[in-house]
Amino acid sequence: MKPWKRGDRQLHPPTRAWKRRPRIRPGTLPGTLHPAEAPAAPARLSLVRFSRDGVEEREVGIEQATAAATPGTISWINVDGLDATVLARLGDRFGLHPLAVEDAMNVPQRPKAERYEKHYVLILHTLRVVDDALIDEQLSVFFGEGWVVTVQEQLQGDTFGAVRAAIRQGRGRVREAGADYLAYLLLDSVIDAYFPAIEWLSDRMAALEQDAVSAHATTECLVQIQRTRHDLLAMRRAVWPMREEIAVLTRDDSSLVTPETRMFLRDAYDHSVQALDLVESLRETGAAVMEIYLSAQNQRLNEVMKVLTVISTLFIPLTFIASIYGMNFRHMPELTWGYGYLWALGLMTLTAAGLVAFFRRRGWW
Amino acid sequence: MKPWKRGDRQLHPPTRAWKRRPRIRPGTLPGTLHPAEAPAAPARLSLVRFSRDGVEEREVGIEQATAAATPGTISWINVDGLDATVLARLGDRFGLHPLAVEDAMNVPQRPKAERYEKHYVLILHTLRVVDDALIDEQLSVFFGEGWVVTVQEQLQGDTFGAVRAAIRQGRGRVREAGADYLAYLLLDSVIDAYFPAIEWLSDRMAALEQDAVSAHATTECLVQIQRTRHDLLAMRRAVWPMREEIAVLTRDDSSLVTPETRMFLRDAYDHSVQALDLVESLRETGAAVMEIYLSAQNQRLNEVMKVLTVISTLFIPLTFIASIYGMNFRHMPELTWGYGYLWALGLMTLTAAGLVAFFRRRGWW
Amino acid sequence: MKPWKRGDRQLHPPTRAWKRRPRIRPGTLPGTLHPAEAPAAPARLSLVRFSRDGVEEREVGIEQATAAATPGTISWINVDGLDATVLARLGDRFGLHPLAVEDAMNVPQRPKAERYEKHYVLILHTLRVVDDALIDEQLSVFFGEGWVVTVQEQLQGDTFGAVRAAIRQGRGRVREAGADYLAYLLLDSVIDAYFPAIEWLSDRMAALEQDAVSAHATTECLVQIQRTRHDLLAMRRAVWPMREEIAVLTRDDSSLVTPETRMFLRDAYDHSVQALDLVESLRETGAAVMEIYLSAQNQRLNEVMKVLTVISTLFIPLTFIASIYGMNFRHMPELTWGYGYLWALGLMTLTAAGLVAFFRRRGWW
Amino acid sequence: MKPWKRGDRQLHPPTRAWKRRPRIRPGTLPGTLHPAEAPAAPARLSLVRFSRDGVEEREVGIEQATAAATPGTISWINVDGLDATVLARLGDRFGLHPLAVEDAMNVPQRPKAERYEKHYVLILHTLRVVDDALIDEQLSVFFGEGWVVTVQEQLQGDTFGAVRAAIRQGRGRVREAGADYLAYLLLDSVIDAYFPAIEWLSDRMAALEQDAVSAHATTECLVQIQRTRHDLLAMRRAVWPMREEIAVLTRDDSSLVTPETRMFLRDAYDHSVQALDLVESLRETGAAVMEIYLSAQNQRLNEVMKVLTVISTLFIPLTFIASIYGMNFRHMPELTWGYGYLWALGLMTLTAAGLVAFFRRRGWW
Amino acid sequence: MKPWKRGDRQLHPPTRAWKRRPRIRPGTLPGTLHPAEAPAAPARLSLVRFSRDGVEEREVGIEQATAAATPGTISWINVDGLDATVLARLGDRFGLHPLAVEDAMNVPQRPKAERYEKHYVLILHTLRVVDDALIDEQLSVFFGEGWVVTVQEQLQGDTFGAVRAAIRQGRGRVREAGADYLAYLLLDSVIDAYFPAIEWLSDRMAALEQDAVSAHATTECLVQIQRTRHDLLAMRRAVWPMREEIAVLTRDDSSLVTPETRMFLRDAYDHSVQALDLVESLRETGAAVMEIYLSAQNQRLNEVMKVLTVISTLFIPLTFIASIYGMNFRHMPELTWGYGYLWALGLMTLTAAGLVAFFRRRGWW
């Protein structure tokens, strides 16, 4: 994590989550894709096909991908990049519902699990920290009997690396269970990925708490606190519906999800609740840091005022005494005393001592 | 968007949503219309009649409108303007319930979906940005077997342009499906129209956040923030019950809504939830901007006080020294020193330097 | 509405709603009336008896009232004033449950609808604006087969005037439907009467928003804001349970309420929700006005401090220069210069100009 | 009520509710009593035995108490003071569940109604005002077929006096109904006793509102406001679960509670809701008074600053003028003018007049 | 409790609860343990085996532990320290579900009760005060037919000492009831242990309230308040789900929990609700203390400003008078008066007296 510099006037780069808006175009018909809008880069497809006996893993074209799924094996097709043409082809091949495909295409959508006749679609959001900013990306997971299709935006990393490795090495029950268990693993890896992001936010919040009480805290610090709180809100918006999503999967009586996988989903549910708990707790911390900032600001004002008051009230009476003996009256006995000057200086010293004693009693000195 | 001018003292035109009140007159009987109150302008009716085979689209009078619906076609009658006579005639023709017609007439009503014996009524609210203000208008959609009647207030634009175009061009399944699908399309276009309004509010909020930390922020900025928050509240009041409304349509077991349309309604439901999420998120941003404003205000006071303190505490001791040597005592040795003046100036310089060092250590200089 | 005078130091008369407390006397047995406490004025009874064919309307004594209800007609007995003797007699005649009668007598009660074996009781609260204060009064509506009994406190106006007129003129379905429809009409007229009160609160709130940003806002303004917010709370306490009350009536399967009346009750339910929405919205406005007031107060402090700072920091250095040349050193070269005075004045002018430039840059001038 | 003295520096005695903690000792087994801890004073038992025909009322020992209940009469045994031995004996006699007896003994418990096989136990809390402080005491009511046992802490007054009197005089249905109706009456008298306490809190809150805007409000006033709010919270904690408690009694299908008593319980439910409404309303008032206090505090700061600003900015320029003419330059033409002194005084008067005009325009004078 | 020192600048050691994060490693497969990570110290196992007739209690190795459970006795195996190998062995022996074992291993988990085919798992959190900080540790309780396995982190004390003693001495029904009752006792002792922690927080809060109004309160005090509030939040996070957890156990119809134990669980449920009530009440107190702190801070600023204002406004006019008579005009009649000096001093005294009277009236002196 790039350390947050104190007194740094330049704005922390706003997180993407802060800025993102759904790409809904008023005037378009629901259930339609817009292939005309060519994606910035062509979508890359990769295929992982496995059974108890072996694994096959390679980059494929759309033709090979649609031809992949064969009985007795589990095929997992991953699409990197939102390409309407590719999605339409996959939709035809696996009988995906047009509305489900539209949700995968028109990012961002709210996390949700929807059951169609022959498949499920899970809309997920990963939250990762890239270059000191929180990146929110949508992942769509379609799964049916014997196949899983995942659609990612242009992710720089690979959220699913650990799952891929587990399949490759045949660890756990992954190669023995069905497509629903694979989908569960993908879901679980998304939830696990929240925890480093939450930790990053937690660190940022702790740094901001330090800043909030420092003498150099500026409005910039306040803006940072609010930004972090906004990130937490974005986090919450991702995790909250995910909890519901998993509950839906767990409750549904579809034959697509086996009872054993349901047991694992209950575990994923607990993890999502735990992530939510941490986020809620951080949100309370955020409110507390805000209050600390505001109060520390007041505290600083108090100290400025105290210094002003001490200096002013010390010298104002002294100056008054001096200005008395600066008057030009012809008959002012003190002026002609031999020790007049000392008398004046003594008077001043006594006054000052009295004031200092007063300040001491008030605890201002 | 007309940019919000900084330091502009003239009040931003208050949005209509801010000012609107229901036109309920105590002392009137429920289920009655008030034809005596002539509408400002006569209602304009337009008819779109279509089947799989063709489309007919024209402006009609009330006579033609009531004669329009024929078996095998879908008739959509749109009424622009609240004219009790016209609504009463349509009510007779299509068997609309008096309470439903009253709701269409006595704007504003809360968004809701109500099922009567032979028809549904949907009360909707569009929120559009016109001349830098949020305009809230009520749309009522009645639909039964083979017909749809929509009632709009005096809208300047046409919320339903895209639907009209889709029918004309025969795009999607619009001409194959029934009146319930058409009603869904109208509902969907109302939801889609929220997103630009939300974006407008989001932009305004971002501009206000900029203003809030600027040195020239006045109470006017605060009033603007509160107004925007109020607009968000109005937005929420429109979207929140709409969500319920769609849920009612989805759950109902009426034969007026086909299972396929229900699937699309589920999608519309998701969109309304997404709009609500964005609104809730903006409301949190609004609260944050408010806090930023208040804290920035404090910050400015802090800086004013710091300058006052620095200048005062710097010069008050110096002036005191000067006033000492302005005293008129006959015996003041320093006054007769050859370098007395330099001594005094030196004393002042030293005092000033000490104070500056003190300010530096406090971080005030 | 008597305009709220700015800077008016006299307290706005507190609303009765603010002050009212239930007259529950610890140590009394439930289900008992206290006829010993003679009402301030004797209760006035009026009877409206009608059928499809005609209407009879007159002031009656308690004897006539209990003799009134005859089969084939609907009798509506209205009691103005809480007189235990009268209520006990009516209770005997119509078989009212003692607890229901006690609720009508011991005002204020919470709005509620309760079903007893042979009758319903509705406890309602009207909120009216009298002499610039919100007056809360309890209305109790008992209704059974063919009869309605209403009990009002000493109302100055008549909440039920419109209903009376509708019966007299035979408008709508009022003379064709049963006692349940009449009870619905009474309920509806109570809900309709909320809207002018809400509008009055809305106007008061708008006036207070103006005051809050004015330069003369005092703590009195704050107290007014809080009082208005309290009135809104009273309003909410009246409307919120009423919503539940209507829902109870709508859901109950009693034969006392016909399906047609249920349809109308659904409409009344919507109106009560709408009233609640407006109240909630005003409550948010109230919180916003509060924040505006507090911030404007801060803003004023800021401006006072700015003026102090500008004047002080402008003259303190100038006075310092003057006091330097007021020192009495024997050897001060400037004092003997021919243009010494001009030099000093020039030095002061330059210093002042520099400070003004500094203030300009800070935006304080 | 001892009036709350303004500016009184001595702390209001904190209410017991504020300080009370449950006497749960980690390491004890559930369902056990601790007779070893002798109560401060021995428990006093009193017996009221009645039927339709007569009443018997006297102080009894534990032997007589356990022998009291005979068929055809209702026995009510009241225990004043928590004495484990007495409770154990009564528990044996009436078949009380050990956990229920433990709840009566280990105060404070949360209000609740629990049904055991042959009896109910109601845990209640009375809130009374004694010596200007809110006293919270636990009452436990056990009732079964033909008997009621009540257990009180060392109450100074008698919460149940009115019930006792009603039995003695044979008022209402008390001597005709069963033990469940007696239990209801006891419950009802506890609820009725909340209202004077709420009124006391309401008066205290009103006095604090007066204090909050007075010129002499100190932090002590703030502490008082918070203490009153805390008392309200204690009140709420007593009333809220009681509502649930009554609902449980009303819903249960036990033969121990007759349908007629259920009807009365519905009434008690309404009263508890009403008490809760009043408490919630006072809590909102408390928050409002808090805001008024804080704002009035700011207001006072504003006024202090205004006076400082007016005096400072008035005299600083005048003193500057005087110090100019106090300079010792040899060549200062004004000094030699015949009317130089008047000129200087005139200049000062003009400057002062200009500043006063400026303050007037700002509304500061 | 180590007393919280006033004005102590050193930070109170942050509680562990504040810092703890789940040890979820992205990229690991669910349901797997990580034996590779050797625990810091080897786990210590202890066995308590008892029946109605006798008790056997000793330290055991993993071999003996898995061999322990025999029909007709209850075996309680306690594991101190998280050792994957040990847990895996116990899992095999008692048929524990891998996910349940993983939850016991990967601390912290959210409190929950989960039912598997042949056993329950309870995840609990104890909160204890060690060295003036709140320590949160996870306890996992597995229980099935005739056996209980508990897993603790490296606890310094023994939460279960009282239960152990009760078994040893054969107190209550512990040796007669089954494993479910033992599990209940363990759960109950965890709940009982919350109350001293709540009391500690309550004392800390009371001390902070004292600090908040003292003259020396610094930002440190504020940070402490927020930290205590955070501890309360941690407490709430532990207790809240525990309530749900017990409700689950009470409702479940598993044969593993007998009806008698359910009755006791209802009691434990009440205690958890009571703990939650206390925590919620302390949270409200925390918010109140926060407000008191902020207001006292303002109050102090007010007093500083008052002193400044009084001194400044007293001496500024006096100094002005002195500076007038310090002017060097040739013709100033007062300067030549015999009593000119006395006149000036008298003028000053009068002015000062007038100002003091003004301050008195304002209540500032």
mmCIF file of N, CA and C in Angstrom, chain A residues 5-60:
data_model
loop_
_atom_site.group_PDB
_atom_site.id
_atom_site.type_symbol
_atom_site.label_atom_id
_atom_site.label_comp_id
_atom_site.label_asym_id
_atom_site.label_seq_id
_atom_site.Cartn_x
_atom_site.Cartn_y
_atom_site.Cartn_z
ATOM 1 N N LYS A 5 0.331 10.242 2.467
ATOM 2 C CA LYS A 5 1.229 11.277 2.982
ATOM 3 C C LYS A 5 0.453 12.360 3.718
ATOM 4 N N ARG A 6 0.953 12.700 4.881
ATOM 5 C CA ARG A 6 0.334 13.763 5.672
ATOM 6 C C ARG A 6 0.488 15.107 4.983
ATOM 7 N N GLY A 7 -0.537 15.894 5.074
ATOM 8 C CA GLY A 7 -0.468 17.253 4.553
ATOM 9 C C GLY A 7 -0.383 17.293 3.042
ATOM 10 N N ASP A 8 -0.484 16.123 2.424
ATOM 11 C CA ASP A 8 -0.435 16.045 0.976
ATOM 12 C C ASP A 8 -1.698 16.692 0.428
ATOM 13 N N ARG A 9 -1.546 17.706 -0.355
ATOM 14 C CA ARG A 9 -2.692 18.482 -0.825
ATOM 15 C C ARG A 9 -3.377 17.837 -2.038
ATOM 16 N N GLN A 10 -2.577 16.999 -2.728
ATOM 17 C CA GLN A 10 -3.120 16.415 -3.953
ATOM 18 C C GLN A 10 -4.163 15.369 -3.596
ATOM 19 N N LEU A 11 -5.252 15.373 -4.306
ATOM 20 C CA LEU A 11 -6.348 14.464 -3.966
ATOM 21 C C LEU A 11 -5.950 13.024 -4.228
ATOM 22 N N HIS A 12 -6.241 12.200 -3.275
ATOM 23 C CA HIS A 12 -6.145 10.761 -3.409
ATOM 24 C C HIS A 12 -6.984 10.369 -4.625
ATOM 25 N N PRO A 13 -6.463 9.508 -5.506
ATOM 26 C CA PRO A 13 -7.274 9.186 -6.687
ATOM 27 C C PRO A 13 -8.607 8.568 -6.268
ATOM 28 N N PRO A 14 -9.705 9.160 -6.703
ATOM 29 C CA PRO A 14 -10.995 8.617 -6.285
ATOM 30 C C PRO A 14 -11.142 7.190 -6.784
ATOM 31 N N THR A 15 -11.736 6.349 -5.991
ATOM 32 C CA THR A 15 -11.897 4.954 -6.379
ATOM 33 C C THR A 15 -12.906 4.860 -7.502
ATOM 34 N N ARG A 16 -12.755 3.801 -8.274
ATOM 35 C CA ARG A 16 -13.693 3.620 -9.379
ATOM 36 C C ARG A 16 -15.103 3.401 -8.847
ATOM 37 N N ALA A 17 -15.186 2.721 -7.720
ATOM 38 C CA ALA A 17 -16.496 2.431 -7.142
ATOM 39 C C ALA A 17 -17.285 3.706 -6.921
ATOM 40 N N TRP A 18 -16.555 4.755 -6.607
ATOM 41 C CA TRP A 18 -17.148 6.069 -6.338
ATOM 42 C C TRP A 18 -17.803 6.631 -7.585
ATOM 43 N N LYS A 19 -17.293 6.279 -8.721
ATOM 44 C CA LYS A 19 -17.654 6.965 -9.963
ATOM 45 C C LYS A 19 -18.580 6.188 -10.878
ATOM 46 N N ARG A 20 -18.713 4.898 -10.610
ATOM 47 C CA ARG A 20 -19.344 4.049 -11.589
ATOM 48 C C ARG A 20 -20.849 4.207 -11.678
ATOM 49 N N ARG A 21 -21.340 4.177 -12.886
ATOM 50 C CA ARG A 21 -22.780 4.279 -13.083
ATOM 51 C C ARG A 21 -23.232 3.218 -14.065
ATOM 52 N N PRO A 22 -24.435 2.738 -13.910
ATOM 53 C CA PRO A 22 -24.895 1.685 -14.820
ATOM 54 C C PRO A 22 -25.049 2.243 -16.222
ATOM 55 N N ARG A 23 -24.743 1.384 -17.184
ATOM 56 C CA ARG A 23 -24.810 1.804 -18.577
ATOM 57 C C ARG A 23 -26.179 1.520 -19.174
ATOM 58 N N ILE A 24 -27.205 1.937 -18.479
ATOM 59 C CA ILE A 24 -28.536 1.725 -19.028
ATOM 60 C C ILE A 24 -28.857 2.886 -19.936
ATOM 61 N N ARG A 25 -29.228 2.592 -21.150
ATOM 62 C CA ARG A 25 -29.563 3.622 -22.114
ATOM 63 C C ARG A 25 -31.069 3.698 -22.219
ATOM 64 N N PRO A 26 -31.684 4.793 -21.770
ATOM 65 C CA PRO A 26 -33.126 4.898 -21.963
ATOM 66 C C PRO A 26 -33.446 4.742 -23.443
ATOM 67 N N GLY A 27 -34.509 4.040 -23.751
ATOM 68 C CA GLY A 27 -34.910 3.900 -25.144
ATOM 69 C C GLY A 27 -34.457 2.605 -25.774
ATOM 70 N N THR A 28 -33.824 1.712 -25.014
ATOM 71 C CA THR A 28 -33.471 0.416 -25.576
ATOM 72 C C THR A 28 -34.467 -0.612 -25.069
ATOM 73 N N LEU A 29 -34.663 -1.645 -25.829
ATOM 74 C CA LEU A 29 -35.611 -2.683 -25.436
ATOM 75 C C LEU A 29 -34.930 -3.665 -24.509
ATOM 76 N N PRO A 30 -35.622 -4.147 -23.475
ATOM 77 C CA PRO A 30 -35.021 -5.141 -22.585
ATOM 78 C C PRO A 30 -34.756 -6.461 -23.293
ATOM 79 N N GLY A 31 -33.753 -7.183 -22.841
ATOM 80 C CA GLY A 31 -33.433 -8.496 -23.401
ATOM 81 C C GLY A 31 -32.681 -8.440 -24.702
ATOM 82 N N THR A 32 -32.125 -7.263 -25.014
ATOM 83 C CA THR A 32 -31.379 -7.167 -26.269
ATOM 84 C C THR A 32 -29.933 -6.803 -25.991
ATOM 85 N N LEU A 33 -29.035 -7.322 -26.799
ATOM 86 C CA LEU A 33 -27.623 -6.978 -26.682
ATOM 87 C C LEU A 33 -27.288 -5.952 -27.748
ATOM 88 N N HIS A 34 -26.135 -5.340 -27.616
ATOM 89 C CA HIS A 34 -25.768 -4.291 -28.554
ATOM 90 C C HIS A 34 -24.441 -4.626 -29.183
ATOM 91 N N PRO A 35 -24.399 -5.608 -30.061
ATOM 92 C CA PRO A 35 -23.126 -6.088 -30.610
ATOM 93 C C PRO A 35 -22.418 -4.992 -31.384
ATOM 94 N N ALA A 36 -23.182 -3.990 -31.824
ATOM 95 C CA ALA A 36 -22.569 -2.903 -32.588
ATOM 96 C C ALA A 36 -21.437 -2.261 -31.803
ATOM 97 N N GLU A 37 -21.633 -2.121 -30.490
ATOM 98 C CA GLU A 37 -20.573 -1.516 -29.688
ATOM 99 C C GLU A 37 -19.438 -2.508 -29.537
ATOM 100 N N ALA A 38 -18.474 -2.409 -30.420
ATOM 101 C CA ALA A 38 -17.353 -3.353 -30.370
ATOM 102 C C ALA A 38 -16.602 -3.167 -29.066
ATOM 103 N N PRO A 39 -16.248 -4.236 -28.374
ATOM 104 C CA PRO A 39 -15.453 -4.109 -27.153
ATOM 105 C C PRO A 39 -14.083 -3.575 -27.501
ATOM 106 N N ALA A 40 -13.472 -2.913 -26.532
ATOM 107 C CA ALA A 40 -12.160 -2.293 -26.742
ATOM 108 C C ALA A 40 -11.142 -3.336 -27.230
ATOM 109 N N ALA A 41 -11.165 -4.485 -26.625
ATOM 110 C CA ALA A 41 -10.273 -5.562 -27.034
ATOM 111 C C ALA A 41 -11.127 -6.817 -27.221
ATOM 112 N N PRO A 42 -10.737 -7.726 -28.118
ATOM 113 C CA PRO A 42 -11.552 -8.922 -28.301
ATOM 114 C C PRO A 42 -11.533 -9.767 -27.023
ATOM 115 N N ALA A 43 -12.648 -10.441 -26.775
ATOM 116 C CA ALA A 43 -12.736 -11.285 -25.585
ATOM 117 C C ALA A 43 -11.799 -12.485 -25.735
ATOM 118 N N ARG A 44 -11.166 -12.869 -24.615
ATOM 119 C CA ARG A 44 -10.327 -14.063 -24.636
ATOM 120 C C ARG A 44 -11.083 -15.175 -23.942
ATOM 121 N N LEU A 45 -11.131 -16.338 -24.555
ATOM 122 C CA LEU A 45 -11.836 -17.467 -23.955
ATOM 123 C C LEU A 45 -10.833 -18.528 -23.511
ATOM 124 N N SER A 46 -11.091 -19.128 -22.361
ATOM 125 C CA SER A 46 -10.257 -20.256 -21.952
ATOM 126 C C SER A 46 -11.168 -21.383 -21.497
ATOM 127 N N LEU A 47 -10.730 -22.598 -21.742
ATOM 128 C CA LEU A 47 -11.537 -23.766 -21.422
ATOM 129 C C LEU A 47 -10.802 -24.657 -20.426
ATOM 130 N N VAL A 48 -11.526 -25.087 -19.380
ATOM 131 C CA VAL A 48 -10.997 -26.126 -18.495
ATOM 132 C C VAL A 48 -12.014 -27.256 -18.523
ATOM 133 N N ARG A 49 -11.601 -28.427 -19.022
ATOM 134 C CA ARG A 49 -12.515 -29.572 -19.074
ATOM 135 C C ARG A 49 -11.926 -30.667 -18.217
ATOM 136 N N PHE A 50 -12.672 -31.188 -17.288
ATOM 137 C CA PHE A 50 -12.098 -32.200 -16.397
ATOM 138 C C PHE A 50 -13.137 -33.236 -15.991
ATOM 139 N N SER A 51 -12.609 -34.391 -15.600
ATOM 140 C CA SER A 51 -13.434 -35.438 -14.997
ATOM 141 C C SER A 51 -12.561 -36.035 -13.888
ATOM 142 N N ARG A 52 -13.059 -37.085 -13.234
ATOM 143 C CA ARG A 52 -12.228 -37.714 -12.211
ATOM 144 C C ARG A 52 -10.856 -38.113 -12.752
ATOM 145 N N ASP A 53 -10.810 -38.411 -14.042
ATOM 146 C CA ASP A 53 -9.615 -39.030 -14.603
ATOM 147 C C ASP A 53 -8.562 -38.039 -15.076
ATOM 148 N N GLY A 54 -8.996 -36.869 -15.513
ATOM 149 C CA GLY A 54 -7.984 -35.979 -16.044
ATOM 150 C C GLY A 54 -8.484 -34.569 -16.254
ATOM 151 N N VAL A 55 -7.548 -33.695 -16.651
ATOM 152 C CA VAL A 55 -7.853 -32.290 -16.865
ATOM 153 C C VAL A 55 -7.300 -31.857 -18.200
ATOM 154 N N GLU A 56 -8.040 -30.985 -18.864
ATOM 155 C CA GLU A 56 -7.565 -30.394 -20.109
ATOM 156 C C GLU A 56 -7.770 -28.895 -19.957
ATOM 157 N N GLU A 57 -6.747 -28.089 -20.254
ATOM 158 C CA GLU A 57 -6.827 -26.661 -19.985
ATOM 159 C C GLU A 57 -6.195 -25.915 -21.143
ATOM 160 N N ARG A 58 -6.943 -25.057 -21.833
ATOM 161 C CA ARG A 58 -6.316 -24.303 -22.929
ATOM 162 C C ARG A 58 -7.137 -23.091 -23.333
ATOM 163 N N GLU A 59 -6.461 -22.202 -24.074
ATOM 164 C CA GLU A 59 -7.134 -21.056 -24.674
ATOM 165 C C GLU A 59 -7.909 -21.556 -25.882
ATOM 166 N N VAL A 60 -9.148 -21.082 -26.049
ATOM 167 C CA VAL A 60 -9.938 -21.556 -27.187
ATOM 168 C C VAL A 60 -10.586 -20.397 -27.920
#
